[in-house]
Tab-separated table of C-alpha atoms and ligand atoms in Angstrom:
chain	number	residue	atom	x	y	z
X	478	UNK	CA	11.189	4.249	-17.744
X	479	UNK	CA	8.571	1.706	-17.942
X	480	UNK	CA	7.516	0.434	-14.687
X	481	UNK	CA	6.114	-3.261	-13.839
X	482	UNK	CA	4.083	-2.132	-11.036
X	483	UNK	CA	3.100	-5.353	-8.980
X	484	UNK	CA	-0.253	-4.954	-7.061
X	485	UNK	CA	-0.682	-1.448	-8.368
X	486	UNK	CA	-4.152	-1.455	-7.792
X	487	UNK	CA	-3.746	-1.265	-3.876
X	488	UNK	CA	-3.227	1.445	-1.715
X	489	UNK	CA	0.679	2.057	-1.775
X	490	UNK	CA	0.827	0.744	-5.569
X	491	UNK	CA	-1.976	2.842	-7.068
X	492	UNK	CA	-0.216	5.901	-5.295
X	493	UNK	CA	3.125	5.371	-6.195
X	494	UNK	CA	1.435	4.598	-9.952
X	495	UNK	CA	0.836	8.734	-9.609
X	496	UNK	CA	3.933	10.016	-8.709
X	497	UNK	CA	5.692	7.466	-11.083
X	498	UNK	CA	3.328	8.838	-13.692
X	499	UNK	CA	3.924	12.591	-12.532
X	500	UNK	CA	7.890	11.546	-13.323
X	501	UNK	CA	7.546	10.907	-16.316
X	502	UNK	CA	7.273	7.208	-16.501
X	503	UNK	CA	4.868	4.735	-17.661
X	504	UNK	CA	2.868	2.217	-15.848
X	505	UNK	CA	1.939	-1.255	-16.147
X	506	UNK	CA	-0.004	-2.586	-13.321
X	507	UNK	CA	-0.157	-6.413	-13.069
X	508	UNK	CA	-2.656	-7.100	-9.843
X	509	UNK	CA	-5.303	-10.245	-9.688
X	510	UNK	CA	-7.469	-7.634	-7.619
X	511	UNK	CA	-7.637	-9.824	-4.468
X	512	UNK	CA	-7.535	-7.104	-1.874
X	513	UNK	CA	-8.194	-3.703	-4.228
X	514	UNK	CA	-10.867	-2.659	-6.892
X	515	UNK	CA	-9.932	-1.557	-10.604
X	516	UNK	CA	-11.639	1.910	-9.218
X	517	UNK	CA	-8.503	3.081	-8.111
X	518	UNK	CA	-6.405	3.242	-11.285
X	519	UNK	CA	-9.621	5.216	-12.536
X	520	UNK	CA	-8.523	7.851	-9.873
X	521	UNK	CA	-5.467	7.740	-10.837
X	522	UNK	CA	-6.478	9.150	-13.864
X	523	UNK	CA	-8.378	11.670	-12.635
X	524	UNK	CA	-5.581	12.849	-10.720
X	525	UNK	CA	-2.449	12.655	-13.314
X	526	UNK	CA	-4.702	12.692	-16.525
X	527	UNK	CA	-3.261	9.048	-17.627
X	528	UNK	CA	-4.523	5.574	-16.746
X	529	UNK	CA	-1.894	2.659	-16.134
X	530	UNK	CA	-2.162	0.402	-18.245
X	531	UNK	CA	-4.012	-2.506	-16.140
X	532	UNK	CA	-3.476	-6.177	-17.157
X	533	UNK	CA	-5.576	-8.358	-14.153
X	534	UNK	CA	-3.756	-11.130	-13.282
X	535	UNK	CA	-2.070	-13.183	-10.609
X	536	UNK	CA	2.069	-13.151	-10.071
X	537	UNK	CA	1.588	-17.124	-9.041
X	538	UNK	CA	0.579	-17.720	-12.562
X	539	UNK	CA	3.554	-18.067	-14.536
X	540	UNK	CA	1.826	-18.177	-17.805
X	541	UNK	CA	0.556	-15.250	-17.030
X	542	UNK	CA	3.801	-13.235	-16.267
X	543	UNK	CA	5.728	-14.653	-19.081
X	544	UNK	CA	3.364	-13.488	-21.019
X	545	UNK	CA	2.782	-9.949	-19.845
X	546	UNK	CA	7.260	-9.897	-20.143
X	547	UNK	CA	6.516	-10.886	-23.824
X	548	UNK	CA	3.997	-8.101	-24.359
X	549	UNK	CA	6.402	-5.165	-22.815
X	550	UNK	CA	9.824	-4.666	-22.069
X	551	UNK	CA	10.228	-3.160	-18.492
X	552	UNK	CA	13.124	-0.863	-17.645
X	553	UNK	CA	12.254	-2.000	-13.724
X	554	UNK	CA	9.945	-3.551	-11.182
X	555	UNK	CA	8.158	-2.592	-8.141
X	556	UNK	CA	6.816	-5.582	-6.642
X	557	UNK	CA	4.050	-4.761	-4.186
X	558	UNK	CA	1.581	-7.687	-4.629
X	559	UNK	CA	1.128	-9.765	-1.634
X	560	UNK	CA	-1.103	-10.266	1.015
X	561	UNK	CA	-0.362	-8.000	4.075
X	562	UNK	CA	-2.137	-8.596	7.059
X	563	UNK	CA	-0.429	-9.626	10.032
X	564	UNK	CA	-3.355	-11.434	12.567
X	565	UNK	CA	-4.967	-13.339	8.996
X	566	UNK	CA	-1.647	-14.123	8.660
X	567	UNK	CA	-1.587	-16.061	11.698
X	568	UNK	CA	-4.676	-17.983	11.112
X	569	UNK	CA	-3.858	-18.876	7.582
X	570	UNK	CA	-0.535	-19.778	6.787
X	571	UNK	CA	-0.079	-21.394	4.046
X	572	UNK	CA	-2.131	-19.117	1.973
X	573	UNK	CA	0.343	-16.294	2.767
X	574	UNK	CA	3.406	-18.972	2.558
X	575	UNK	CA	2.152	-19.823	-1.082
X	576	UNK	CA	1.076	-16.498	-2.230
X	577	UNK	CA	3.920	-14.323	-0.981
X	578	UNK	CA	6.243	-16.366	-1.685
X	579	UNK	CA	5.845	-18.934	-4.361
X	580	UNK	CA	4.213	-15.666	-6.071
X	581	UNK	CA	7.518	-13.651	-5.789
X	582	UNK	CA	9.895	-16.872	-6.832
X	583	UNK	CA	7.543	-16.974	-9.791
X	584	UNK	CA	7.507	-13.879	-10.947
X	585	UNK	CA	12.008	-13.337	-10.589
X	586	UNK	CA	12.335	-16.359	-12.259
X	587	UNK	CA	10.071	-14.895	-15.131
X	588	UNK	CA	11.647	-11.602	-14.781
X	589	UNK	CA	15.409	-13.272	-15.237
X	590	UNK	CA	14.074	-15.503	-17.944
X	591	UNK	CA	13.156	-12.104	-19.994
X	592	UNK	CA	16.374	-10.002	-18.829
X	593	UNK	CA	14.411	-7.542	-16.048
X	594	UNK	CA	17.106	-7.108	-13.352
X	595	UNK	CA	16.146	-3.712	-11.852
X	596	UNK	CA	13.826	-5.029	-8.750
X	597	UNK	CA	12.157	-2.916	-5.899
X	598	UNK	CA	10.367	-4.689	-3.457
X	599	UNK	CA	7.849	-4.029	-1.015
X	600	UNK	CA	9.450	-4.721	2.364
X	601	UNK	CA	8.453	-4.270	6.145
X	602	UNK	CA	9.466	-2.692	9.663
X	603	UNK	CA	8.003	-5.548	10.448
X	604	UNK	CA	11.634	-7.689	9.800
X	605	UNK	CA	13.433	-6.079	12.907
X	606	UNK	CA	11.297	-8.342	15.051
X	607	UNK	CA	10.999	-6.661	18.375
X	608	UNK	CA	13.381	-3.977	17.924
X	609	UNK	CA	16.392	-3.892	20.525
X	610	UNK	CA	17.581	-0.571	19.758
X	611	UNK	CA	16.690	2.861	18.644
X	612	UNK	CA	15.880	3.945	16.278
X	613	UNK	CA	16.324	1.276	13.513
X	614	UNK	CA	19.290	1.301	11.186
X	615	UNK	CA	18.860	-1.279	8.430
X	616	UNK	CA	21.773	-3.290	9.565
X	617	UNK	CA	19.824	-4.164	12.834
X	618	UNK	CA	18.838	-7.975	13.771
X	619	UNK	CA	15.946	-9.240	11.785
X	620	UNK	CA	13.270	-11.817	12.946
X	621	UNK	CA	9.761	-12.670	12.644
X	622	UNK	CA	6.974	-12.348	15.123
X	623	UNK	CA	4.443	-13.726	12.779
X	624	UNK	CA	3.896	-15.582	9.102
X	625	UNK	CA	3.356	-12.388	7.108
X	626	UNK	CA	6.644	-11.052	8.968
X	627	UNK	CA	8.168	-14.750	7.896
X	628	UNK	CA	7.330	-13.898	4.570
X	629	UNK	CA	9.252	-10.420	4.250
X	630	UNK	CA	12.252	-12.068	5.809
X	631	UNK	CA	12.601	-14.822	3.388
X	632	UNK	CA	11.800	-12.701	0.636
X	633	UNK	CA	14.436	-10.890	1.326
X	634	UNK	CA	16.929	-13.740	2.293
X	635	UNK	CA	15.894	-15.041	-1.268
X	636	UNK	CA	16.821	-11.698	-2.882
X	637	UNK	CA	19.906	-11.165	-1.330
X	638	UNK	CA	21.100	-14.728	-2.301
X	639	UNK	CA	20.029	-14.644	-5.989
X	640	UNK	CA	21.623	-10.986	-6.255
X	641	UNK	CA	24.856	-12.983	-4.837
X	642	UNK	CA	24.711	-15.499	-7.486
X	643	UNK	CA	23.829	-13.235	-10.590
X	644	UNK	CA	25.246	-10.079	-10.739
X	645	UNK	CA	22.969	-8.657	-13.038
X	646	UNK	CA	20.135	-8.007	-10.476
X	647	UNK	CA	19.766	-4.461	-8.850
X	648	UNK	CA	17.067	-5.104	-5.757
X	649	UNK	CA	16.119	-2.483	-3.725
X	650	UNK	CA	14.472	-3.459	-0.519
X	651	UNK	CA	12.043	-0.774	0.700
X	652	UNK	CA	11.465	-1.119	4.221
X	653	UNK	CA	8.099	0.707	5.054
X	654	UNK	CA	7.553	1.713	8.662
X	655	UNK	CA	3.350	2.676	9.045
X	656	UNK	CA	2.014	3.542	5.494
X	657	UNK	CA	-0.939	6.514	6.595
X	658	UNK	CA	-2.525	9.428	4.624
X	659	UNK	CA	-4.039	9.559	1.612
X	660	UNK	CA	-3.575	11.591	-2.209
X	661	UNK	CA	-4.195	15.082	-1.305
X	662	UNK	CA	-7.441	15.202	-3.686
X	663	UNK	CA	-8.815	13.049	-1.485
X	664	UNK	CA	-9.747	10.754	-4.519
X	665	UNK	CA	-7.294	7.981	-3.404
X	666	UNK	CA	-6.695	6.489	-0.233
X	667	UNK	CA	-6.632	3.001	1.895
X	668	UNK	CA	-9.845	0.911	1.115
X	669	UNK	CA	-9.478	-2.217	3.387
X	670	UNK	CA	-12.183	-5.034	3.370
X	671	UNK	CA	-14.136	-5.353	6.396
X	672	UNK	CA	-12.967	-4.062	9.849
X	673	UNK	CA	-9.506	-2.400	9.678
X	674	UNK	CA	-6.367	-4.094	11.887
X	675	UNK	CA	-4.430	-0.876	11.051
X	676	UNK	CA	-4.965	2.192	13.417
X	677	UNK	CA	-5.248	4.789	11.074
X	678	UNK	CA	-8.494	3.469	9.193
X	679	UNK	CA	-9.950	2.259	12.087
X	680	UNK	CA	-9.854	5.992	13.214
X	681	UNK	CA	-11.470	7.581	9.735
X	682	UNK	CA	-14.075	4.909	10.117
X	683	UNK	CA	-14.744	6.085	13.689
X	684	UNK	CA	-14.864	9.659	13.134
X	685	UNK	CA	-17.391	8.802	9.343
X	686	UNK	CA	-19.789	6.739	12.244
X	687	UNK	CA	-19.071	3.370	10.501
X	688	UNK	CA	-17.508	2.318	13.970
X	689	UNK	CA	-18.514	2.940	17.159
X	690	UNK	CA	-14.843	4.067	18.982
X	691	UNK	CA	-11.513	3.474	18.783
X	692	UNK	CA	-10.260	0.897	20.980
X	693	UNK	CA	-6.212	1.941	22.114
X	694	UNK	CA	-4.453	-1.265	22.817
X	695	UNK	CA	-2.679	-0.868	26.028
X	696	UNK	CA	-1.910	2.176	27.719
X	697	UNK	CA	0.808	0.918	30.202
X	698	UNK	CA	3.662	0.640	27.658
X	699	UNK	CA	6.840	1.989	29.112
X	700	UNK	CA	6.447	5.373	26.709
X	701	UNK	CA	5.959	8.865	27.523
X	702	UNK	CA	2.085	8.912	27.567
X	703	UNK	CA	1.806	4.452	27.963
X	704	UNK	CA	0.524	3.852	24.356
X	705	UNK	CA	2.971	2.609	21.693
X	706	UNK	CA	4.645	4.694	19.471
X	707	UNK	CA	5.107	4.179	15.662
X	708	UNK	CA	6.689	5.824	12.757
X	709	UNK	CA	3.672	6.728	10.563
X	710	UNK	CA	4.975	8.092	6.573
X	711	UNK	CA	2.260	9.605	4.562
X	712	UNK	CA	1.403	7.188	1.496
X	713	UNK	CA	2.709	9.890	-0.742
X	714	UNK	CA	6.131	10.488	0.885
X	715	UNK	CA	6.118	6.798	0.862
X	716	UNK	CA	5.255	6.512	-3.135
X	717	UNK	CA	7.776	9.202	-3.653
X	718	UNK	CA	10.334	7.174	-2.006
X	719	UNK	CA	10.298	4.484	-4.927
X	720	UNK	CA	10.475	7.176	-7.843
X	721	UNK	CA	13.744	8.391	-5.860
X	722	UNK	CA	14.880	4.442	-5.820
X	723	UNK	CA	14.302	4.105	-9.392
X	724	UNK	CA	16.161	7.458	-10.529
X	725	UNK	CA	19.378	5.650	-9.279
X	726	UNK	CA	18.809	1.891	-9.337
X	727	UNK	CA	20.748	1.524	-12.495
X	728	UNK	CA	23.661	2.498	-10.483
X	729	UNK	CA	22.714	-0.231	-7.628
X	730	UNK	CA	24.264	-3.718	-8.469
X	731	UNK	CA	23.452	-6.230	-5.795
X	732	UNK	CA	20.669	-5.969	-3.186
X	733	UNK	CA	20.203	-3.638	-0.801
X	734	UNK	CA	18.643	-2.791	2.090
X	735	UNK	CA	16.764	1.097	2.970
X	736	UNK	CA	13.858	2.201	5.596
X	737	UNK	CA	11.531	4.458	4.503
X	738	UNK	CA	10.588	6.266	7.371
X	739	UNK	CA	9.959	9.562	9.115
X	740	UNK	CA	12.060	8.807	11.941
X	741	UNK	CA	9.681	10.619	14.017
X	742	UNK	CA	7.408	8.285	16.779
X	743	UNK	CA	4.358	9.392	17.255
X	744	UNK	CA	2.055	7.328	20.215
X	745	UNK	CA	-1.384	6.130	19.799
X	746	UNK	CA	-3.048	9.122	21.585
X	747	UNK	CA	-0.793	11.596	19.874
X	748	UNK	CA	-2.158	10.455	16.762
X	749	UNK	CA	-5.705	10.318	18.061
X	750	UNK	CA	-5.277	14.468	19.547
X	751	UNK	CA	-3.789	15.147	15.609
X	752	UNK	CA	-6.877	13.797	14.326
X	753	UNK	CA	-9.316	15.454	16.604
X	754	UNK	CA	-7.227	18.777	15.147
X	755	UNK	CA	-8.197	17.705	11.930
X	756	UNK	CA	-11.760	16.888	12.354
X	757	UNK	CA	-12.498	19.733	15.032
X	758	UNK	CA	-14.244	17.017	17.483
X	759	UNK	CA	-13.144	14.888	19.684
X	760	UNK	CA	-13.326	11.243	18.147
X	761	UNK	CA	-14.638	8.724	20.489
X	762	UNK	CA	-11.952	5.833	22.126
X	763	UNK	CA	-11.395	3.758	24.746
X	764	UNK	CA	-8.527	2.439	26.449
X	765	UNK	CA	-8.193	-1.284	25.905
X	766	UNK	CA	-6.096	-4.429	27.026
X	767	UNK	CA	-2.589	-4.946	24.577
X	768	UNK	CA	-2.736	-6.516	21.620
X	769	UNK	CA	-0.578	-9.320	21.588
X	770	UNK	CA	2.483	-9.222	19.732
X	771	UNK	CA	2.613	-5.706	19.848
X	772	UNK	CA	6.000	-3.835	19.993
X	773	UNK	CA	6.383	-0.882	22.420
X	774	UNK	CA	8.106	1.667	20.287
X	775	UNK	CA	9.433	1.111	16.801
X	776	UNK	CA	11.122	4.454	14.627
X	777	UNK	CA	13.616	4.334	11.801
X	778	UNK	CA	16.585	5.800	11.150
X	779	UNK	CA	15.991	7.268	8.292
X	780	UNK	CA	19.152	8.701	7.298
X	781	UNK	CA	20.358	5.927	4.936
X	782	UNK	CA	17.532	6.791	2.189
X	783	UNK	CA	18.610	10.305	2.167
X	784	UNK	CA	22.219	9.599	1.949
X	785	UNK	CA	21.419	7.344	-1.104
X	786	UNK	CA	18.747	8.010	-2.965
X	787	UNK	CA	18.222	12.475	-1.632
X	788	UNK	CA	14.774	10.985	-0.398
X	789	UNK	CA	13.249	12.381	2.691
X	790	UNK	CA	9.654	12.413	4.080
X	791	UNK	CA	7.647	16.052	3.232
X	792	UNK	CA	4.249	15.721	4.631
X	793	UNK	CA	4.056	15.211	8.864
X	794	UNK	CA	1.627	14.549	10.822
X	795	UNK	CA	-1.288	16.824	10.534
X	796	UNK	CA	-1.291	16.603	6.800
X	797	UNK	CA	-1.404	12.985	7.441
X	798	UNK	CA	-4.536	13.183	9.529
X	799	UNK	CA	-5.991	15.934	6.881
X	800	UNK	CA	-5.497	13.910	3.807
X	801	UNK	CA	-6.867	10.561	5.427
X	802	UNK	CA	-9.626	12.488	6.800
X	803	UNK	CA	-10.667	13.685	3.613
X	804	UNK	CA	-10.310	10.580	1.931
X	805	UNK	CA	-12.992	9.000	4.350
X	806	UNK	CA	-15.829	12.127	4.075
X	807	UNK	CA	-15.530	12.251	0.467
X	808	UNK	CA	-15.419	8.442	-0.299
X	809	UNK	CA	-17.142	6.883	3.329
X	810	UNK	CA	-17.445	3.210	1.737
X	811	UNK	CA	-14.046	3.327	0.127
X	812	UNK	CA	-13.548	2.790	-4.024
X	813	UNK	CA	-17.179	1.138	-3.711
X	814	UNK	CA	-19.160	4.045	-3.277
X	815	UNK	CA	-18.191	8.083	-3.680
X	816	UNK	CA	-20.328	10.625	-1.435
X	817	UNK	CA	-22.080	13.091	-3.551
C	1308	LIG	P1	-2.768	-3.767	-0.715
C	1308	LIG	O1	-3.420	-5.034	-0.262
C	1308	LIG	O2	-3.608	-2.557	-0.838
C	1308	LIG	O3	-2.020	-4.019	-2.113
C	1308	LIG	C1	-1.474	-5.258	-2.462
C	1308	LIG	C2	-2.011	-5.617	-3.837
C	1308	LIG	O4	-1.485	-6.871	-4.239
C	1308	LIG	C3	-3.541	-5.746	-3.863
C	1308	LIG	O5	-4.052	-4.912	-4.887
C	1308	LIG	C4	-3.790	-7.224	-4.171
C	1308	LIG	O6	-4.941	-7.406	-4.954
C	1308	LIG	C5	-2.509	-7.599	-4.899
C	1308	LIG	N1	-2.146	-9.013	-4.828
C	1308	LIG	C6	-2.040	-9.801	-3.734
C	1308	LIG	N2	-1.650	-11.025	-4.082
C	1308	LIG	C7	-1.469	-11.030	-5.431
C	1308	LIG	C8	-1.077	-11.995	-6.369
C	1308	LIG	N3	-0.808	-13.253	-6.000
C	1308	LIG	N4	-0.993	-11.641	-7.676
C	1308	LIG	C9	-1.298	-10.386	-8.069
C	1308	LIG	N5	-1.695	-9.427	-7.229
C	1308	LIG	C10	-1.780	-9.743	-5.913
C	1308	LIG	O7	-1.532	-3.506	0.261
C	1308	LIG	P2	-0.579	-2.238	0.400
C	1308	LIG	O8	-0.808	-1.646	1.731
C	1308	LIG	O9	-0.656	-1.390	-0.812
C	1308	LIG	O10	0.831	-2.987	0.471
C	1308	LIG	C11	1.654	-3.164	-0.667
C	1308	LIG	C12	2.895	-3.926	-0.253
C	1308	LIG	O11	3.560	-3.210	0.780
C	1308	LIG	C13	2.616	-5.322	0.298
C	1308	LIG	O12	3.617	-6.200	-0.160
C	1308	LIG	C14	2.725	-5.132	1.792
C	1308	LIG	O13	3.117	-6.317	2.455
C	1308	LIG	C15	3.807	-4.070	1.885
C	1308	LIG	N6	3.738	-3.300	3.146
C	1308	LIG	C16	2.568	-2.672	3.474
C	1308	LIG	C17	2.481	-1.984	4.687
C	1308	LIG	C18	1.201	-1.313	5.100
C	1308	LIG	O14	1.035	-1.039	6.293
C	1308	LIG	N7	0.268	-1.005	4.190
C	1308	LIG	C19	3.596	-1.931	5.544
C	1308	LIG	C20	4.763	-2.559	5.164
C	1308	LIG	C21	4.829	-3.239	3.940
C	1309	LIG	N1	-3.818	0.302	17.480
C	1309	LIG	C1	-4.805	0.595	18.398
C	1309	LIG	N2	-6.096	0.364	18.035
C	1309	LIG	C2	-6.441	-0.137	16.821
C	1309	LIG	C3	-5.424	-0.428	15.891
C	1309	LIG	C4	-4.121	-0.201	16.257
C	1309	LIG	O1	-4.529	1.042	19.502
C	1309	LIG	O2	-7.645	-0.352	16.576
C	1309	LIG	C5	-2.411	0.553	17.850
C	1309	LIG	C6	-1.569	-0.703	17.818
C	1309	LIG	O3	-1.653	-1.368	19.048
C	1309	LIG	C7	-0.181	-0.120	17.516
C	1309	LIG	C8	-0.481	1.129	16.680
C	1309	LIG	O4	-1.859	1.435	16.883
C	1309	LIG	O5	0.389	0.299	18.710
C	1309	LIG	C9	-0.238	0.895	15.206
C	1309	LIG	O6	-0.923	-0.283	14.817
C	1309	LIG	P1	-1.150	-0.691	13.292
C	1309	LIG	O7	-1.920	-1.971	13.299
C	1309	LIG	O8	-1.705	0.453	12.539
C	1309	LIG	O9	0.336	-0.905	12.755
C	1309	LIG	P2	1.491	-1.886	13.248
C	1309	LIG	O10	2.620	-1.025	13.701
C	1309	LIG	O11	0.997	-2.909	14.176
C	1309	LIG	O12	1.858	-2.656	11.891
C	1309	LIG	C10	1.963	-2.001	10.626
C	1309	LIG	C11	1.503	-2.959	9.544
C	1309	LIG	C12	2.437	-4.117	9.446
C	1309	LIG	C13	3.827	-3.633	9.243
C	1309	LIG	C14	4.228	-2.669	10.335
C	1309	LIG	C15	5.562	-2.078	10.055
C	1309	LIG	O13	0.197	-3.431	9.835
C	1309	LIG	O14	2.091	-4.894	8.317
C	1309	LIG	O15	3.271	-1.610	10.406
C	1309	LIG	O16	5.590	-1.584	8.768
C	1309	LIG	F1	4.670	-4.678	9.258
């Protein structure tokens, strides 16, 4: 197949560009580089032996994706551009409002306009809200808690209502639970700007001495140890998840909801004692007030992705902590700067 790979320049895209690659199909990464470097699809090379094909631009700028549809024919889409973080989120709005989502209505229009029906998108744990029970199937209540959260659930309101009205879509919504890890080679991994919101890079960049400790928000949660437990999916089960997706999307009218999970929590200081394995030294931390909005526990059920599409996660948690560990020593400023 050839792939329209949204935001493949980013960490989940550029990985899932390899194992899309390793399948056998071909990649063409649209991304305007807001949050990721043109580095990474250089790795990508190094690690498959082929280089997406990159074409920079931005999926608000319809002239821009009509064009790129005129230039290829795409058997299918996965449609990870958008911005992602939840607290900038909060203080700006309307720039995730207009990006995610004028961005995504966009880019469908242009992809119905040029006959591309076959649609994965990039959705979120974060659309069960404050989860009531579990662990989460994907017909559990959906909310937001915040306006990147807002922007998943309305993305996916708007794709289940245009696959109602035109049966020629097949959409796929992929929600993630925590993306962690890194490509095995350590060549590719997550690069985020400035200080990291997400645990796992905030650890790496502890243990390299870019930070000074790890501060564990709240350890007086009602779980077994008091710190909140997550379901963390190594970025390459994850990536592996959408070549499974696209083997029988053909066969998937309509739109469709699936977690891609572990469905295995691990807590904050379970994850912190993994990585100390992996390192062979303690990493320093602190136990800190809750960070607001936080959700004790959230799992999936993960059973749905293996009953559809045979897709299961491989890697658990100490090849997690391994591969994002050696993504940090060998690259400790990210896609800006490689050690020796
Ligand atoms: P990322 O920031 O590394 O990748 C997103 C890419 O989209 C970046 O390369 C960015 O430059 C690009 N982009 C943003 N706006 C764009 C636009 N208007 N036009 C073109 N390109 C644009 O993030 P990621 O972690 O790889 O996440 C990919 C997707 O998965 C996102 O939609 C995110 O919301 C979703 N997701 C991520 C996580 C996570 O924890 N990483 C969890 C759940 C869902
Ligand atoms: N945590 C700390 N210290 C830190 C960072 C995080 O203790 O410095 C804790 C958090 O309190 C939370 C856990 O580590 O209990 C995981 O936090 P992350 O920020 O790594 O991940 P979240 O579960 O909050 O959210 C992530 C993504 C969201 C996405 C959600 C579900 O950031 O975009 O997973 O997919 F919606």
């Amino acid at each position: 197949m050839r792939i329209l790979v949204t935001g493949g320049t980013g960490y989940i895209g550029s990985h899932t560009c390899v194992e899309a690659i390793n399948a056998g199909h071909e990649a063409v990464v649209f991304d305007n580089l807001s949050n990721s470097s043109e580095e990474s699809l250089n790795r990508v090379r190094a690690v498959t032996g082929t280089r997406p094909v990159f074409v920079k631009g931005d999926i608000r700028d319809r002239a821009a994706v009509s064009a790129l549809l005129d230039k290829f024919s795409f058997d299918a889409v996965i449609h990870f551009a958008g911005l992602k973080a939840v607290g900038e989120s909060v203080s700006k709005p309307w720039e995730y409002y207009e990006n995610n989502i004028c961005g995504t209505l966009v880019l469908m229009d242009e992809l119905r306009k040029h006959g591309v029906f076959n649609f994965v998108f990039s959705s979120s744990a974060t659309v069960y809200g404050n989860p009531e029970k579990l662990p989460l199937t994907e017909d559990a209540p959906l909310s937001a808690l915040n306006p990147y959260g807002q922007t998943k659930l309305w993305q996916e309101d708007m794709m289940r209502a245009m696959a109602c009205a035109d049966p020629r879509w097949h959409i796929v919504l992929l929600r993630y639970f925590n993306p962690v890890g890194a490509h095995p080679s350590g060549l590719m991994g997550e690069d985020p700007n400035g200080i990291p919101n997400n645990l796992m890079p905030y650890i790496t960049q502890v243990a390299i001495g870019r930070l000074r400790e790890l501060s564990v928000f709240g350890n007086d949660y009602p779980t077994r140890d008091g710190t909140c437990i997550r379901d963390y999916i190594h970025v390459c089960d994850l990536a592996a998840g959408h070549i499974a997706v696209l083997s029988k999307i053909n066969d998937m009218p309509g739109c469709d909801a699936v977690n891609l999970g572990s469905g295995h929590g691990y807590s904050v200081l379970e994850i912190v004692h993994a990585f100390e394995k992996a390192i062979g030294r303690p990493l320093p931390y602190r136990i800190a007030s809750r960070r607001a909005g936080d959700a004790a526990e959230c799992y999936a059920d993960a059973s749905k992705a293996e009953r559809v599409f045979g897709w299961k996660t491989k890697r658990g948690i100490d090849e997690i902590c391994r591969d994002a560990w050696k993504w940090q020593s060998m690259n400790p400023n990210g896609y800006g700067q490689s050690a020796s």
